[in-house]
Short mmCIF file of C-alpha atoms and ligand atoms in Angstrom, two decimals:
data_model
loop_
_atom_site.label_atom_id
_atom_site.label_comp_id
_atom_site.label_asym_id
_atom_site.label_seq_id
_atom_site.Cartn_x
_atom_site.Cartn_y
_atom_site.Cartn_z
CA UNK A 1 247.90 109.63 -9.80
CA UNK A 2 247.86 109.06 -5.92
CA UNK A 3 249.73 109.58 -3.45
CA UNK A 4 252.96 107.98 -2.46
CA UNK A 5 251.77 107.25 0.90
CA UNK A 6 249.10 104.71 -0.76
CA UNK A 7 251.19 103.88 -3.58
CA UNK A 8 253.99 102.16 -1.21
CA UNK A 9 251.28 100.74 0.87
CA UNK A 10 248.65 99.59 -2.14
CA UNK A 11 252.69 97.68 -3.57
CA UNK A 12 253.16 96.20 -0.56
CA UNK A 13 249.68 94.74 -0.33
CA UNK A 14 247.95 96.34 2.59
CA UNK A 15 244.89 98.12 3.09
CA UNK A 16 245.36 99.18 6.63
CA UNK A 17 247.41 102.70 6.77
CA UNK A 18 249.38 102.71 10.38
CA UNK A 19 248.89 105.88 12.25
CA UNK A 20 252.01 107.43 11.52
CA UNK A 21 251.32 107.08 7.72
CA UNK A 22 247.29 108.09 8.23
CA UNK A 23 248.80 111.05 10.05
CA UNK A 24 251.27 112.21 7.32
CA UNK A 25 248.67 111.64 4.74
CA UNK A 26 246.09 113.96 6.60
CA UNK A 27 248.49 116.44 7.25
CA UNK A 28 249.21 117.30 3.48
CA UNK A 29 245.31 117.09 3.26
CA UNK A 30 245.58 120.80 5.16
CA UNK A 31 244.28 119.19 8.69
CA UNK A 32 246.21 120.13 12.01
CA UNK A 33 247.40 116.93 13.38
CA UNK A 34 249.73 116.82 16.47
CA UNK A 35 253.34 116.50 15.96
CA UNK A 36 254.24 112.56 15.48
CA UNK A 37 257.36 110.62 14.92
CA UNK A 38 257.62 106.53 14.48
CA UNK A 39 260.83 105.36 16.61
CA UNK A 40 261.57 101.76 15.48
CA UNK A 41 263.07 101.21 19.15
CA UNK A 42 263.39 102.26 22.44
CA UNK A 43 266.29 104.66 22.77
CA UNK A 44 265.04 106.11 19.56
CA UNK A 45 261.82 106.30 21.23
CA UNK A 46 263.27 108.40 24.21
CA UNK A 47 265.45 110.80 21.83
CA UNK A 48 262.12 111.60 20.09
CA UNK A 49 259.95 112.15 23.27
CA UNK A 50 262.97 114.75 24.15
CA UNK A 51 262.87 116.62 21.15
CA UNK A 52 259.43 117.08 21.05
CA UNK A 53 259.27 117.52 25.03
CA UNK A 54 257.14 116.43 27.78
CA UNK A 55 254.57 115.10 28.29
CA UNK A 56 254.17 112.74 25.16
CA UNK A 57 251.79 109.85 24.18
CA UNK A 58 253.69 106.37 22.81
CA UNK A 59 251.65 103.60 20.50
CA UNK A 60 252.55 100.61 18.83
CA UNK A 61 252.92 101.12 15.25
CA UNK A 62 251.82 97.97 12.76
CA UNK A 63 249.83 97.46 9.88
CA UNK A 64 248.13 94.61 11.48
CA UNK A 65 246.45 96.16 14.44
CA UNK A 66 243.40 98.78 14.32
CA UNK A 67 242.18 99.49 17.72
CA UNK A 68 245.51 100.31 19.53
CA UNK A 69 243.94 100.74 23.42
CA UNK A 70 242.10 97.68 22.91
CA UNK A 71 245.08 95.49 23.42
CA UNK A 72 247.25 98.15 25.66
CA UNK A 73 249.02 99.83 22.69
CA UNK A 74 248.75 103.40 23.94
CA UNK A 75 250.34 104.99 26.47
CA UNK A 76 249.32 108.72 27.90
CA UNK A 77 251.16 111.51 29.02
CA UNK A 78 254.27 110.43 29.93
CA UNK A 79 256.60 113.15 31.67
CA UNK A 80 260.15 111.47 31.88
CA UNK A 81 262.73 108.77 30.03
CA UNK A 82 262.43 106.68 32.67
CA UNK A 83 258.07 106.46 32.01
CA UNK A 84 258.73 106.62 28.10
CA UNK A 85 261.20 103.04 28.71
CA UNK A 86 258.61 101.42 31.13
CA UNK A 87 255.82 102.26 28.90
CA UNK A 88 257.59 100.78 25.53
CA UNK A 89 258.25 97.39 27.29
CA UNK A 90 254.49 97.80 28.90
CA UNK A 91 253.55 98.13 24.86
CA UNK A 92 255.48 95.38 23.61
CA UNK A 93 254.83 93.27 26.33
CA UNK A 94 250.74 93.72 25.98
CA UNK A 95 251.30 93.22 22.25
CA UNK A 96 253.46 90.62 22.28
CA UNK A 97 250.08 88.92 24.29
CA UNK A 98 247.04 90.48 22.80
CA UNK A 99 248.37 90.08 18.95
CA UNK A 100 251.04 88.06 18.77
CA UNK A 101 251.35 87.56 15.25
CA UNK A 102 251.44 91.35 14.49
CA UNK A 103 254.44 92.91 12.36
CA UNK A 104 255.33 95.60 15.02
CA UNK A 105 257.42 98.54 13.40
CA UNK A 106 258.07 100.45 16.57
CA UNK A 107 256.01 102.62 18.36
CA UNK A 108 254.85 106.36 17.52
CA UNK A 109 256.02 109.07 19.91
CA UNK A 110 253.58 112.34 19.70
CA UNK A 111 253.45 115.56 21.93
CA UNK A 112 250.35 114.93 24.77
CA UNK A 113 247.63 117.26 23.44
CA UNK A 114 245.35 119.50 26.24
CA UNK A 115 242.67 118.56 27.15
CA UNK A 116 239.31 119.91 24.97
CA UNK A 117 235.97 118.38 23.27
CA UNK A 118 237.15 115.38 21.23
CA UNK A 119 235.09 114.74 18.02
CA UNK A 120 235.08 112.17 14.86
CA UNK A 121 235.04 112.69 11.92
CA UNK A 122 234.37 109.65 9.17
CA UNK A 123 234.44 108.45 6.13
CA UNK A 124 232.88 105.08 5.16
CA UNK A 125 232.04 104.24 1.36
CA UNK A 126 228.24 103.48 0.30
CA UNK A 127 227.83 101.28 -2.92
CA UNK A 128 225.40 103.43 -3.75
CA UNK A 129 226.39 107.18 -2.96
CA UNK A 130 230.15 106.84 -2.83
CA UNK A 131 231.95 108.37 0.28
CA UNK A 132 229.86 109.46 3.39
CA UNK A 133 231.08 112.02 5.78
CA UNK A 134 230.68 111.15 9.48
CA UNK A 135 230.65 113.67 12.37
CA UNK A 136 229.61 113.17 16.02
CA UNK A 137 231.27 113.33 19.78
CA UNK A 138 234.17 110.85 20.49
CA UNK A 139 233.53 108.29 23.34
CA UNK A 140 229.91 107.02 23.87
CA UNK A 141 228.32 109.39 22.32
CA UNK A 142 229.54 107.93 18.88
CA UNK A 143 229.68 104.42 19.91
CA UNK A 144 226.44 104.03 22.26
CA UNK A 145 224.05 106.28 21.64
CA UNK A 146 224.67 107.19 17.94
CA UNK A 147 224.40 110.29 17.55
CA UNK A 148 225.82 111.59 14.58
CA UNK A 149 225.10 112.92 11.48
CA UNK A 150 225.97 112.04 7.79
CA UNK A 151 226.21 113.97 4.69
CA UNK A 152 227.74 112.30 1.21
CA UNK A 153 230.73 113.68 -0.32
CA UNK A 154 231.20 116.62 -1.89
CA UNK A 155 230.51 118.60 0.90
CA UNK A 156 229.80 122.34 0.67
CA UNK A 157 230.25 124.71 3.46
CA UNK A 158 226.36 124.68 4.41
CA UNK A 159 226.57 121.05 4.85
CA UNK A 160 229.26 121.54 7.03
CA UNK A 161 227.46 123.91 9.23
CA UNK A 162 224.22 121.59 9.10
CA UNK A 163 226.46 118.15 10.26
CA UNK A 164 227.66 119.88 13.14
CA UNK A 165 224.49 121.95 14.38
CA UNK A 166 222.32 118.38 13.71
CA UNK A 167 224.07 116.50 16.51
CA UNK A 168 222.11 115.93 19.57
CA UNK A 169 225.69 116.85 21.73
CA UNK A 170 225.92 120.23 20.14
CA UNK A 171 225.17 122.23 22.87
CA UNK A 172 228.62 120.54 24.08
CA UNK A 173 230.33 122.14 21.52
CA UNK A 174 228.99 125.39 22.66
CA UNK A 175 230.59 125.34 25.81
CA UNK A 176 228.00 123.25 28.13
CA UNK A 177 228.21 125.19 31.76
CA UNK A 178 231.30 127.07 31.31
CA UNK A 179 233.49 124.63 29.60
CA UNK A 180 235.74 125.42 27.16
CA UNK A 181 233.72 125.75 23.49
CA UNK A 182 234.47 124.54 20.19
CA UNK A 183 235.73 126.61 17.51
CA UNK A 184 233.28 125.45 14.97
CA UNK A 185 234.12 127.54 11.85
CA UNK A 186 237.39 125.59 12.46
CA UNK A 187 235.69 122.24 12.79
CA UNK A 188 233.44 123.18 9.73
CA UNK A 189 236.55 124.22 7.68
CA UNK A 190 238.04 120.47 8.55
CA UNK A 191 235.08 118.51 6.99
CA UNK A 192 235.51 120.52 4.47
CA UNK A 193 239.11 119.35 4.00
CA UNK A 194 238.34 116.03 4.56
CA UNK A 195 235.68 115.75 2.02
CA UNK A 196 237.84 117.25 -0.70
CA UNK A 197 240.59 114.91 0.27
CA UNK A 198 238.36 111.85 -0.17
CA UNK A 199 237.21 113.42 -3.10
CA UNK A 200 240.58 113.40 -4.65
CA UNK A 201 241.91 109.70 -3.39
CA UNK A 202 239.57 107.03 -4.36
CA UNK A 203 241.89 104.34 -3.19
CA UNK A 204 240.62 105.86 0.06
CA UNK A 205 237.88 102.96 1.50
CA UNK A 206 237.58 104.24 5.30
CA UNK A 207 239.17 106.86 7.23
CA UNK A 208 238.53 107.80 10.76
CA UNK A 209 240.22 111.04 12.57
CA UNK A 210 239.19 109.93 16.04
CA UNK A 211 239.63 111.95 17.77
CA UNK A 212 240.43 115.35 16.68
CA UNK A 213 240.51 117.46 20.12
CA UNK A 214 238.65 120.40 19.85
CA UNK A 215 239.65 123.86 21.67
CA UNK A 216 238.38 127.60 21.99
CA UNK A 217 240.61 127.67 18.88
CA UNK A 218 241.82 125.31 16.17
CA UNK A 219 241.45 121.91 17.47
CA UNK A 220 244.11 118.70 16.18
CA UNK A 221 244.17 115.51 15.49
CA UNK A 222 245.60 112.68 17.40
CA UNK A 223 244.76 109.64 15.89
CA UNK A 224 243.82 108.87 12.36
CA UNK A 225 242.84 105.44 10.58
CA UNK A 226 242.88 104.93 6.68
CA UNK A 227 242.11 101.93 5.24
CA UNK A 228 242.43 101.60 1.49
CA UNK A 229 240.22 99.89 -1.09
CA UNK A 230 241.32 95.99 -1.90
CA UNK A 231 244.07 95.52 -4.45
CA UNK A 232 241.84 94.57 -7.53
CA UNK A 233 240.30 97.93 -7.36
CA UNK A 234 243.33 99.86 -7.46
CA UNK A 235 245.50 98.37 -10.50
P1 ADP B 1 242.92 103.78 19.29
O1 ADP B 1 243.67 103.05 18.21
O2 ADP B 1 242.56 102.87 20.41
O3 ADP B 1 241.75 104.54 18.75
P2 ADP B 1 244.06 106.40 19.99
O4 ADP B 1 245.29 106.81 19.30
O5 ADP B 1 242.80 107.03 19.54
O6 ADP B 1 243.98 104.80 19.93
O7 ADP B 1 244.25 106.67 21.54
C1 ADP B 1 243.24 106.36 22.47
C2 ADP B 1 242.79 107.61 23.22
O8 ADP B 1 243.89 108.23 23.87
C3 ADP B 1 242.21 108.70 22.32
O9 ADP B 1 240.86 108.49 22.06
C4 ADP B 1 242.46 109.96 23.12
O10 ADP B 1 241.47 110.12 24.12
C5 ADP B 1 243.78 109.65 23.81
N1 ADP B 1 244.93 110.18 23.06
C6 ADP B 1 245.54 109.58 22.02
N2 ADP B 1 246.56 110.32 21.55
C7 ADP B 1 246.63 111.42 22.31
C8 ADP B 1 247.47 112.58 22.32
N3 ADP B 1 248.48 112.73 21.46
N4 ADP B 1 247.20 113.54 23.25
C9 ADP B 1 246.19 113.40 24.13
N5 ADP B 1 245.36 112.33 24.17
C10 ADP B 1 245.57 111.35 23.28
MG1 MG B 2 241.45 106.45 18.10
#
């Protein structure tokens, strides 16, 4: 059982899932994630950002680094070959600083979503209850003020509905003075999928789709982190 994804990764010893792999594994899972292609160098990295067209979002790609912005590793909405070169050699130079001893595979070359709400959704493991199912704003609302809610895994569709009404930001989500709203059946319908998925892939430890944009309708994800359990607990 389990996935290929995690197999190669569990055989290789590593825990940490890079993007482009989180992002392939999510996307069999049923969830909408924005179109995303690893480019092991530069050229390849322009090729890709012209197939997929303009604007597009480059990050480094490695299994050693988990918080890409922190140290410069992501690049937004660049509109020509000439910004997709400069912002590779930005990447690789601010890597090459911040996290020296990083493997770096390339970088990851993905369409620049629209603008909308961006949420979270979490998983985290409790030694008691198993997986827990996190759900909340992206940005400060998350990481400041906390406010999110939590239900354990299996989730049914009520629980779903509950998570996302609970959060102190919902009226956001609503459309807050003429903003664009959520589509929450949609958003509902994805914790669902992510709950089941967890369900089904133990080796799963953490996961983190942060953040999935949210629109009017649909919403996708544009980053996603999966970190798998240590190697004694998989053999
Ligand atoms: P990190 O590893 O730092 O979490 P992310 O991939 O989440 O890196 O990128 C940082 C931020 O850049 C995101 O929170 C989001 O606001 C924005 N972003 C990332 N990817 C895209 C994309 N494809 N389209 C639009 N915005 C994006
Ligand atoms: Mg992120």
């Amino acid at each position: 059982m389990g996935h290929s994804i995690i197999k190669k990764a569990i055989k290789e010893g590593r825990t940490l899932l890079t993007e482009t792999e989180a992002k392939e594994l999510i996307k069999e899972a049923g969830i909408n994630v924005i179109e995303t292609r690893l480019a092991r160098d530069k050229e390849t990295a322009v090729d890709a950002s012209r197939a997929l067209h303009f604007p597009v979002v480059l990050k480094v790609v490695s299994p050693d680094i988990v918080h890409k912005s922190d140290i410069g590793g992501v690049m937004l909405d660049l509109k020509t070959s000439a910004q997709v070169r400069k912002a590779y050699d930005e990447i690789m130079a601010a890597v090459n600083e911040k996290a020296p001893k990083a493997r770096i595979w390339g970088v990851s070359v993905q369409k620049m979503a629209r603008p909308g709400i961006e949420i979270i959704i979490g998983v985290s493991k409790d030694p008691q209850f198993g997986p827990v199912l996190m759900f909340g704003l992206g940005g400060i609302l998350v990481e400041v003020l906390k406010d999110v809610s939590l239900r354990i895994v299996p989730l049914e569709r009520r629980d779903a509905r509950e998570m996302i009404k609970e959060i102190k930001a919902y009226p956001v989500l609503e459309g807050f003075r003429g903003r664009e709203p959520a589509d929450i059946p949609y958003l509902e319908e994805m914790l669902l999928k992510v709950s089941k998925f967890v369900e089904i892939n133990p080796e799963i430890k953490e996961m983190d789709l942060n953040p999935i944009i949210a629109y009017r309708d649909g919403g996708v994800a544009v980053d996603a982190r999966v970190v798998l359990e240590a190697p004694e607990k998989n053999v």
